Short mmCIF file of C-alpha atoms and ligand atoms in Angstrom, two decimals:
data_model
loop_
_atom_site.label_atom_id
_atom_site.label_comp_id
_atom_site.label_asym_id
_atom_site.label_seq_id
_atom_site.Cartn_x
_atom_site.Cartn_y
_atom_site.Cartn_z
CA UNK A 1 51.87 -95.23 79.31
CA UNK A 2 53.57 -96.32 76.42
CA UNK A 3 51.01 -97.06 74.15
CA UNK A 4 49.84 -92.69 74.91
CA UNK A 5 53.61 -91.97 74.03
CA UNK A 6 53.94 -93.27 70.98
CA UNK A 7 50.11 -92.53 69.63
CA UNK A 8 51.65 -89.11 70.47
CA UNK A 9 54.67 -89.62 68.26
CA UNK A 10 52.17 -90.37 65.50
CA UNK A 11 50.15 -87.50 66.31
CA UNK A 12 53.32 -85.08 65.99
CA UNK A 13 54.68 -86.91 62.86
CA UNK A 14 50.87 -86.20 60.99
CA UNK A 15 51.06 -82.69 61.95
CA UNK A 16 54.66 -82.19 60.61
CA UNK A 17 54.01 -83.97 57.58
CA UNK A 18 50.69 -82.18 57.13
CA UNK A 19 52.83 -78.50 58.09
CA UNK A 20 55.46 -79.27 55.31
CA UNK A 21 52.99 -79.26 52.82
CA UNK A 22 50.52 -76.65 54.66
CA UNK A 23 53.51 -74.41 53.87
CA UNK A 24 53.97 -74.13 50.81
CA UNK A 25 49.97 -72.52 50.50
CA UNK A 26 51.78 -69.72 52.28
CA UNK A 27 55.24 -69.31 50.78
CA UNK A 28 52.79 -68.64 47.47
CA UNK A 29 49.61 -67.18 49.08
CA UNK A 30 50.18 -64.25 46.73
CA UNK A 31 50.04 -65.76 43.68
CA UNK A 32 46.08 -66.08 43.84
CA UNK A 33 45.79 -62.23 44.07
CA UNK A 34 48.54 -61.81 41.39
CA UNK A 35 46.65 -64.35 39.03
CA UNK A 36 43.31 -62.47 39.75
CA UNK A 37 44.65 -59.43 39.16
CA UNK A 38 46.17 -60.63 35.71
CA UNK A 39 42.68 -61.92 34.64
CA UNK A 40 41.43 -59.13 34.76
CA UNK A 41 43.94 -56.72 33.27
CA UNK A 42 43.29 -59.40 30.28
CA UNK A 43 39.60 -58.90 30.73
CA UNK A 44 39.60 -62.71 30.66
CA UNK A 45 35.64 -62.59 32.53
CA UNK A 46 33.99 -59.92 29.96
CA UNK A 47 35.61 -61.94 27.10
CA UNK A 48 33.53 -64.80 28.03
CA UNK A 49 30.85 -63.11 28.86
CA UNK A 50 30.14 -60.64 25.67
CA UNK A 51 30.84 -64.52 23.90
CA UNK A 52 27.73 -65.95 25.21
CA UNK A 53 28.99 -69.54 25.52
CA UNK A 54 32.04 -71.39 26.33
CA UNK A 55 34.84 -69.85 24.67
CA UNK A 56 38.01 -72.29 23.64
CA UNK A 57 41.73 -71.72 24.55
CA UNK A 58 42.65 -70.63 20.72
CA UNK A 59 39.20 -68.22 20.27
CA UNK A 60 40.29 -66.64 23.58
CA UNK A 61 44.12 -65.79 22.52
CA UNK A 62 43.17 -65.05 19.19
CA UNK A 63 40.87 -62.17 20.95
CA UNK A 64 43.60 -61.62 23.18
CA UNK A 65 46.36 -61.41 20.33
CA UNK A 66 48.51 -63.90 22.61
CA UNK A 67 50.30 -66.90 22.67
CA UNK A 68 47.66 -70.04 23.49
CA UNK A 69 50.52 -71.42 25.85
CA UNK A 70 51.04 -68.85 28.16
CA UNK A 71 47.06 -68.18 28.13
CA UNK A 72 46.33 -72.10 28.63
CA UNK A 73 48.49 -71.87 31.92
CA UNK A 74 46.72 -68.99 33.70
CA UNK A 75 43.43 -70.38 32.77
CA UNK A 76 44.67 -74.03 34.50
CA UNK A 77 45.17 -72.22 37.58
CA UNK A 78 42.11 -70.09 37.69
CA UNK A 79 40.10 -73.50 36.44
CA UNK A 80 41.94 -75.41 39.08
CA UNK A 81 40.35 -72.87 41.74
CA UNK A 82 37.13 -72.91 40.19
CA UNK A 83 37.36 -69.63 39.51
CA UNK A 84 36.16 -70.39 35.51
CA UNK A 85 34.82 -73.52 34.72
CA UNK A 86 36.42 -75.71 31.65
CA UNK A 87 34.04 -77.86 29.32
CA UNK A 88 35.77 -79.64 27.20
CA UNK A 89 33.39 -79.59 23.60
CA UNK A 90 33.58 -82.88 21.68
CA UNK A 91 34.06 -80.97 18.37
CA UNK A 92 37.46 -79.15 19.36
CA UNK A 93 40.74 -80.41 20.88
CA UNK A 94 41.23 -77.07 22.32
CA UNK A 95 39.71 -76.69 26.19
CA UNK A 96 36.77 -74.20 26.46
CA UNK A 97 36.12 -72.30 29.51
CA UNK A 98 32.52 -70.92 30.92
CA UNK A 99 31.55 -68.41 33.47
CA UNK A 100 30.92 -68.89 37.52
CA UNK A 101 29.50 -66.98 40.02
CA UNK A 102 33.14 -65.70 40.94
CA UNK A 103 34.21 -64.80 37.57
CA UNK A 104 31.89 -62.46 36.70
CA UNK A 105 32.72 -60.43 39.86
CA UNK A 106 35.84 -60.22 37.81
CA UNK A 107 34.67 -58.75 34.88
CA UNK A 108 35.57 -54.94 34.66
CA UNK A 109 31.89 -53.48 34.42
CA UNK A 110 28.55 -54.27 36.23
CA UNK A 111 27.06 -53.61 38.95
CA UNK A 112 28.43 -57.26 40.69
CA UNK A 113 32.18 -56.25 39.17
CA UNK A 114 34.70 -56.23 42.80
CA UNK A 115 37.63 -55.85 39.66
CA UNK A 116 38.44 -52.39 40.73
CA UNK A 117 38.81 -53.74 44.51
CA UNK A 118 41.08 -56.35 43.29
CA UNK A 119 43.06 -54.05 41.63
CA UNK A 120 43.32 -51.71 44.32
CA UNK A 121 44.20 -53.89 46.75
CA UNK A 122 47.06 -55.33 44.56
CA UNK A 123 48.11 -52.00 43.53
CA UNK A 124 52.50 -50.90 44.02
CA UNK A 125 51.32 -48.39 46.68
CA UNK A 126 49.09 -51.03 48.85
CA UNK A 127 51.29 -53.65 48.82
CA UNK A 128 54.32 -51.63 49.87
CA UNK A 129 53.51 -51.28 53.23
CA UNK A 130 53.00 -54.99 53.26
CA UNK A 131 57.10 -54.90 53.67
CA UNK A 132 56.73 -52.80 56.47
CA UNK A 133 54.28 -54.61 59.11
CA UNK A 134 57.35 -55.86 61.35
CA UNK A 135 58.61 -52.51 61.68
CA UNK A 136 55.06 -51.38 62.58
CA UNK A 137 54.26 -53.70 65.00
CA UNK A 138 57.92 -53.45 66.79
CA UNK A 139 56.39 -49.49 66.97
CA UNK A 140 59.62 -47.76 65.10
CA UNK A 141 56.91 -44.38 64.98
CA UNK A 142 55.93 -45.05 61.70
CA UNK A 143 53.00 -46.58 60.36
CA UNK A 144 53.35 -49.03 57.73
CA UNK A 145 51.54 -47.23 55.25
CA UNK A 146 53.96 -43.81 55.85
CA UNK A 147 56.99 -45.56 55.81
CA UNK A 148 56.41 -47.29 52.03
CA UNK A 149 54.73 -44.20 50.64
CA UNK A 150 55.84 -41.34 52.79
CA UNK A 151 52.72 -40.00 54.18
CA UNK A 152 49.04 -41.54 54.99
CA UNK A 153 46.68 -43.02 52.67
CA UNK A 154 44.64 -39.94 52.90
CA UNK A 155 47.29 -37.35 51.78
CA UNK A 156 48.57 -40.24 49.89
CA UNK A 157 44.98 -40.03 47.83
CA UNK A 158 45.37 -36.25 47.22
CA UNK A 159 49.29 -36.18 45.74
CA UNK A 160 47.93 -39.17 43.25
CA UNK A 161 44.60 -38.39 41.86
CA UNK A 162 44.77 -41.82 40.21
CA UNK A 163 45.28 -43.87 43.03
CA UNK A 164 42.74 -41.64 45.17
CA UNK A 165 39.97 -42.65 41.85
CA UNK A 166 41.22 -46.49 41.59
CA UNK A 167 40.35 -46.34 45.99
CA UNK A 168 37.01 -44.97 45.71
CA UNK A 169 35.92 -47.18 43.14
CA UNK A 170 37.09 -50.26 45.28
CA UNK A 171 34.82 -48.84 48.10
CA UNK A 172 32.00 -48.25 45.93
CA UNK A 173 32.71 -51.72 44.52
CA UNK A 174 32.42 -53.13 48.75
CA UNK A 175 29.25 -50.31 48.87
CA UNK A 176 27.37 -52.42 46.11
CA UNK A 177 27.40 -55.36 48.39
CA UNK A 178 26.66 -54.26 50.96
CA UNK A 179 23.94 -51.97 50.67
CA UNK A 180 21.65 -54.31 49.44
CA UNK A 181 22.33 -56.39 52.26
CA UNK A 182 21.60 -53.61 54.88
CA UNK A 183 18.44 -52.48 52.65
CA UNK A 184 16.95 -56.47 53.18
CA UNK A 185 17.96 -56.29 56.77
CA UNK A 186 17.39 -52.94 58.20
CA UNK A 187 15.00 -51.13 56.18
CA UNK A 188 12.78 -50.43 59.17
CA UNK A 189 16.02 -48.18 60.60
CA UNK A 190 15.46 -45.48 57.37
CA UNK A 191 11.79 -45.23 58.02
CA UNK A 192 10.33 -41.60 58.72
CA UNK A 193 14.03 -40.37 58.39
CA UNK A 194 14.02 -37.14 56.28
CA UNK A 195 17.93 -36.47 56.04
CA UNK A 196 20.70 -38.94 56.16
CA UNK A 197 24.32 -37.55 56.08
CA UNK A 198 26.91 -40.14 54.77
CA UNK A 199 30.33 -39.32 56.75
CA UNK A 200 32.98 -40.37 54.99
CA UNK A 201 30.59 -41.39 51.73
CA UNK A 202 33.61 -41.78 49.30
CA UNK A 203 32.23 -41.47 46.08
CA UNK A 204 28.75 -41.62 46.58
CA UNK A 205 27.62 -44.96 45.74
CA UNK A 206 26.47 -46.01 49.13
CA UNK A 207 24.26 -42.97 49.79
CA UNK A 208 22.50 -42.50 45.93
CA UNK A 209 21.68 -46.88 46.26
CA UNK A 210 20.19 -46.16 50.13
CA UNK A 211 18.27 -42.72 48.61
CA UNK A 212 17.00 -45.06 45.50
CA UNK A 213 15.83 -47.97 48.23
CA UNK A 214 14.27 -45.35 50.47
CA UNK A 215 13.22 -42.73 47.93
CA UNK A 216 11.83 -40.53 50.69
CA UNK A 217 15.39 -39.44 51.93
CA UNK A 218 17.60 -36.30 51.17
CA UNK A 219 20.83 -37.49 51.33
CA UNK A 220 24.00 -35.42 52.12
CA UNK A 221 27.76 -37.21 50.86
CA UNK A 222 30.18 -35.61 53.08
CA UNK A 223 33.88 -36.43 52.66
CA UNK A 224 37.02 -35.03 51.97
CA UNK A 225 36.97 -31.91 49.87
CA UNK A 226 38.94 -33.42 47.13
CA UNK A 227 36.82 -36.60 47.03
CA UNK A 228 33.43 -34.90 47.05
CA UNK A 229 35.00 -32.87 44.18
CA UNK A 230 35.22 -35.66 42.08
CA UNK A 231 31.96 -37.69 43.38
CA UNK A 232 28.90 -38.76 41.24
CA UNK A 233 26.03 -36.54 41.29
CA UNK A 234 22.96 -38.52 42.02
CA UNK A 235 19.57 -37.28 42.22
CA UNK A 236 18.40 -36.63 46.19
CA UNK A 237 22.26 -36.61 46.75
CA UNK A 238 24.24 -33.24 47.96
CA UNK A 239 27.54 -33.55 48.20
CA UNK A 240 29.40 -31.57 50.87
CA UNK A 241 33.10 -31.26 51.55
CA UNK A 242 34.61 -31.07 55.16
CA UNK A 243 36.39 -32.66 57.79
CA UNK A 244 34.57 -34.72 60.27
CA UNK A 245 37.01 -34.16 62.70
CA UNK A 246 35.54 -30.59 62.87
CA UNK A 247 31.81 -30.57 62.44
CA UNK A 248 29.35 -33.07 60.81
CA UNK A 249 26.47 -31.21 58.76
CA UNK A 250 23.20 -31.83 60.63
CA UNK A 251 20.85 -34.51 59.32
CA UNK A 252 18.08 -36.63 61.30
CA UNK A 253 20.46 -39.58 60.87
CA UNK A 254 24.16 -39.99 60.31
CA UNK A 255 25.30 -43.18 57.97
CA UNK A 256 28.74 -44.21 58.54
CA UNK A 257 30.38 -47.19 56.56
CA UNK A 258 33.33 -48.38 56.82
CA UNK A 259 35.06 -45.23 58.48
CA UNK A 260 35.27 -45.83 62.18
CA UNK A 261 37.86 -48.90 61.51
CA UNK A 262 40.32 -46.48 60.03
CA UNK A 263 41.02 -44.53 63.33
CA UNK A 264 42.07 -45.65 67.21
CA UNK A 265 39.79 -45.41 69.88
CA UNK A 266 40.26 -41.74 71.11
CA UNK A 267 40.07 -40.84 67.09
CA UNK A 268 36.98 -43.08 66.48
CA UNK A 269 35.52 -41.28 69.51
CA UNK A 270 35.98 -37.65 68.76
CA UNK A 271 34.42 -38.52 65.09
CA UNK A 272 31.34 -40.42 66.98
CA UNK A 273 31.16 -37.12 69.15
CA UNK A 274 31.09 -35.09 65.80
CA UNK A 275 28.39 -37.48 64.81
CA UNK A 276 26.56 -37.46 67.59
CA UNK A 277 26.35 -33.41 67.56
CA UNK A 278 25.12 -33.54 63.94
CA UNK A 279 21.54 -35.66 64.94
CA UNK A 280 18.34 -34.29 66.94
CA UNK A 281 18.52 -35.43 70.54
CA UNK A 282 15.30 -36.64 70.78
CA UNK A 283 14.73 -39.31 68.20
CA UNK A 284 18.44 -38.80 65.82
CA UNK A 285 20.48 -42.15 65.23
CA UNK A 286 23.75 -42.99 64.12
CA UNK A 287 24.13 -46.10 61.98
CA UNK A 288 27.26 -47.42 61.55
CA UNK A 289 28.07 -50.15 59.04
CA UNK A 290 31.43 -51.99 60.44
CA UNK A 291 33.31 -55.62 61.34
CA UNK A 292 32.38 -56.95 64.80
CA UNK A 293 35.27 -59.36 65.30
CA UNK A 294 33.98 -62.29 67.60
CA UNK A 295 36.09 -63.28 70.44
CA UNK A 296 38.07 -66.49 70.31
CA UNK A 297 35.61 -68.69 71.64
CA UNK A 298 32.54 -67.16 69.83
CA UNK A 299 34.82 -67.71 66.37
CA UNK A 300 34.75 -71.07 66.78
CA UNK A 301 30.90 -71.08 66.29
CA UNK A 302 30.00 -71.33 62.04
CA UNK A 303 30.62 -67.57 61.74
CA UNK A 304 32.30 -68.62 58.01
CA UNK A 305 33.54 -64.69 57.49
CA UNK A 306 36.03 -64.64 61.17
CA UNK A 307 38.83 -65.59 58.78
CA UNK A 308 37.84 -62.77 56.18
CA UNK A 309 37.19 -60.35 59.46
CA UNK A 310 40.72 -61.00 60.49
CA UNK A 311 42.40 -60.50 57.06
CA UNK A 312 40.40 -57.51 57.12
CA UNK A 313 41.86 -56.58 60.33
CA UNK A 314 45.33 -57.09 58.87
CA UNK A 315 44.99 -54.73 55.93
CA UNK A 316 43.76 -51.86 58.23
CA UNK A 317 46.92 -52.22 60.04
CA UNK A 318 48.73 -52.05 56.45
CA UNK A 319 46.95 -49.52 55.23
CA UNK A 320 45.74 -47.06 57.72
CA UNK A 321 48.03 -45.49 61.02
CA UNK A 322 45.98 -46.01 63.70
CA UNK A 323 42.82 -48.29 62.56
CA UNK A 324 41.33 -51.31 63.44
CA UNK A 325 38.74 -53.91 63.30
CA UNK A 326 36.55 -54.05 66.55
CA UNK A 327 34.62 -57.01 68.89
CA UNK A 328 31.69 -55.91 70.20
CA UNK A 329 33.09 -54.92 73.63
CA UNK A 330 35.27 -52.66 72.44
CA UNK A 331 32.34 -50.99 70.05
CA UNK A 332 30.55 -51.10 73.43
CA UNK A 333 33.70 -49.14 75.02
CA UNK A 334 33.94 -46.54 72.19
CA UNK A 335 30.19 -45.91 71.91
CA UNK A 336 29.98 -45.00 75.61
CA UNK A 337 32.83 -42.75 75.48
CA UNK A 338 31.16 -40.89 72.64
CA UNK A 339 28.24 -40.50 74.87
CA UNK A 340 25.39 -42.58 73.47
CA UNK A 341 22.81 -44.01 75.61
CA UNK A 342 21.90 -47.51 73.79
CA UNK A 343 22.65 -49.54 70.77
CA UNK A 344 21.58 -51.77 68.79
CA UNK A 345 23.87 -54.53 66.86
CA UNK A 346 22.40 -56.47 63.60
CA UNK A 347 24.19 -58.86 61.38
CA UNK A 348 23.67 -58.72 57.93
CA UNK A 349 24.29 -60.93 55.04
CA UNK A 350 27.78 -59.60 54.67
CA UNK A 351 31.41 -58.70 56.64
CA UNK A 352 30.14 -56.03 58.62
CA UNK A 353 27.32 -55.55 60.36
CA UNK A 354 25.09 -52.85 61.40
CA UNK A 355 25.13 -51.13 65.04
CA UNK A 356 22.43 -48.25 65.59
CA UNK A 357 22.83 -46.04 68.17
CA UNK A 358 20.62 -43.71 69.96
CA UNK A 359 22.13 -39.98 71.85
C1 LIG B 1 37.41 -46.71 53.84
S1 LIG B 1 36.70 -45.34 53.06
C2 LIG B 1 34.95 -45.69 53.19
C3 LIG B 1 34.14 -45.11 52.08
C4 LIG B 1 32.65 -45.40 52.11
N1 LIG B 1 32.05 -45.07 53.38
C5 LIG B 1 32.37 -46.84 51.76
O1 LIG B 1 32.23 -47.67 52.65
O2 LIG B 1 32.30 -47.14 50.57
C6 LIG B 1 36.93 -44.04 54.27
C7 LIG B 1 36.49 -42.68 53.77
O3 LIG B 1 36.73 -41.73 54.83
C8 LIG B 1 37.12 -40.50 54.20
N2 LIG B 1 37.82 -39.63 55.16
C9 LIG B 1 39.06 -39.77 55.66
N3 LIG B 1 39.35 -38.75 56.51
C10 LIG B 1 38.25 -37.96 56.54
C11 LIG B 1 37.92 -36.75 57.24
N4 LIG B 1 38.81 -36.19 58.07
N5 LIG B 1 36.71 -36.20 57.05
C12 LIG B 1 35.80 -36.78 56.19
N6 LIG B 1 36.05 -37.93 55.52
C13 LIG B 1 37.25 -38.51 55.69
C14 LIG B 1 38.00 -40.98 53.06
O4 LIG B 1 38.19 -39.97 52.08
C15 LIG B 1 37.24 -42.20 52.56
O5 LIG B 1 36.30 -41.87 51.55
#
């Protein structure tokens, strides 16, 4: 009995001793974002890379016109998470650094580049409501979003043209990962389709890559009227303002990415209503691209993206009023309400994965 107490004593003194350093990761968990962000503001990642090799401290802040110091600091901490690599060159004294897989998503071009993601994320107006989650989740009426900025991310978008450009190339930054992923998994799902309408398409990245993949599709980019305004034009792409709340425009397939986790249940199932009015009865389908959170004891099986899921969750309670991230029963719960017979659910080599459902 005694020997249990005190191997318990031991336990508890680990745990504190490992909590008072565990900590401190928190108290600064922002500074990771803040240094990424930094980075590339500097354009740290497309210096290196237009360089062609590894670039040393002083060639880097005599490109950057800054002090070597300052420079030498950030670079310690982005080395130090292996975000750039440093090779130290036995001709100079000064440290070089070199490229990784996670830098280059950092530089500010290519088709790889999540920069503009970063940035929007990290932005004054998206970290605002940030200061504001307590008061959402004690439910003072407002949502977090509203009560930093004033009014919802959508209106939000309109009043600040800028902002409403920096958040459509973030999604189109999230569409360029993800697409590919769906077009390895699911291309069977966009065979002998003629029309695909993309509700909620943002900017029209998602819907031009799916139309390239699957060249015999007419797409149709339906969003906003202000953000179809300023969308790409692509080739097989129309791009049609509206409000899916209302009416969907009719296609024999409706694509929907990363939509339904902005809105509450009753919201998510008017708009799958909408959807499900815009397809053919007989052989229409509506694929949505979205989280499927697993349930506690599921999450403990080596699903390596739960902890991203969750964060993801989080930010959709920043950032949106009423949205959230699902588990599959309730995307079972919402897709009944909205009337559709059967569904399919497919995991993909990315966050979300893809559900297909059938009227
Ligand atoms: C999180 S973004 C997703 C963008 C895109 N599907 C993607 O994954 O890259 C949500 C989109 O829904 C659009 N949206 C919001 N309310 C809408 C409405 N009532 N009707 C149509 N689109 C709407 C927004 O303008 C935004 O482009």
């Amino acid at each position: 009995m005694e020997e249990t107490q005190k191997e318990l004593k031991c336990e508890n003194e680990e745990d504190h001793r490992r909590a008072k350093f565990e900590i401190w990761k928190y108290i600064f968990g922002f500074v990771e974002m803040a240094v990424m962000k930094c980075a590339i503001e500097l354009g740290i990642a497309d210096i290196i890379e237009n360089h062609g090799n590894p670039i040393t401290l002083f060639e880097l802040s005599s490109m950057l016109g800054c002090s070597p110091s300052q420079l030498h600091r950030i670079m310690r901490f982005l080395v130090h998470r292996r975000i750039f690599i440093e090779t130290n060159t036995s001709q100079s004294t000064s440290p070089s650094y070199s490229q990784t897989p996670l830098s280059r998503l950092l530089m500010k071009t290519g088709e790889h580049s999540m920069a503009a993601f970063v940035l929007m994320e990290s932005s004054p107006p998206m970290l605002a409501p940030w200061h504001c989650l307590s008061a959402r989740v004690l439910g003072n009426g407002s949502s977090a979003f509203e009560a930093a900025n004033g009014e919802d991310l959508w209106s939000y978008t309109i009043a600040n043209p800028a902002h409403g450009q920096l958040f459509n190339e973030a999604m189109a930054c999230g569409a360029r990962v993800t697409v590919p992923a769906i077009v390895d998994k699911c291309s069977d799902m966009f065979e002998g389709i003629g029309t695909v309408v993309d509700v909620g398409g943002g900017n029209g990245t998602a819907l031009g890559m799916l139309v390239k993949a699957f060249p015999w599709i007419r797409g149709l980019n339906f969003d906003l009227p202000h953000v179809v305004c300023a969308a790409k034009k692509t080739e097989g792409v129309e791009n049609v303002g509206g409000d899916m709340f209302d009416c969907v425009p009719k296609a024999d397939a409706v694509f929907v990415m990363w939509v339904l986790h902005d809105w509450e249940d009753d919201e998510c199932i008017q708009i799958l209503k909408k959807c499900r009015e815009a397809i053919p009865k007989e052989k229409g389908k509506v694929i949505m691209v979205e989280a499927v959170i697993l349930e506690k004891d599921d999450a403990k099986e080596e699903d390596d993206l739960s902890d991203v899921k969750l964060m993801l969750d989080m930010v959709i309670m920043a950032h949106t009023n009423t949205g959230k991230e699902r588990t599959l029963k309730d995307w079972v719960y919402v897709l009944g309400q909205a009337g559709f017979s059967r569904h399919t659910i497919r995991p993909i080599d990315a966050i979300q994965s893809v559900i297909e459902a059938f009227p």
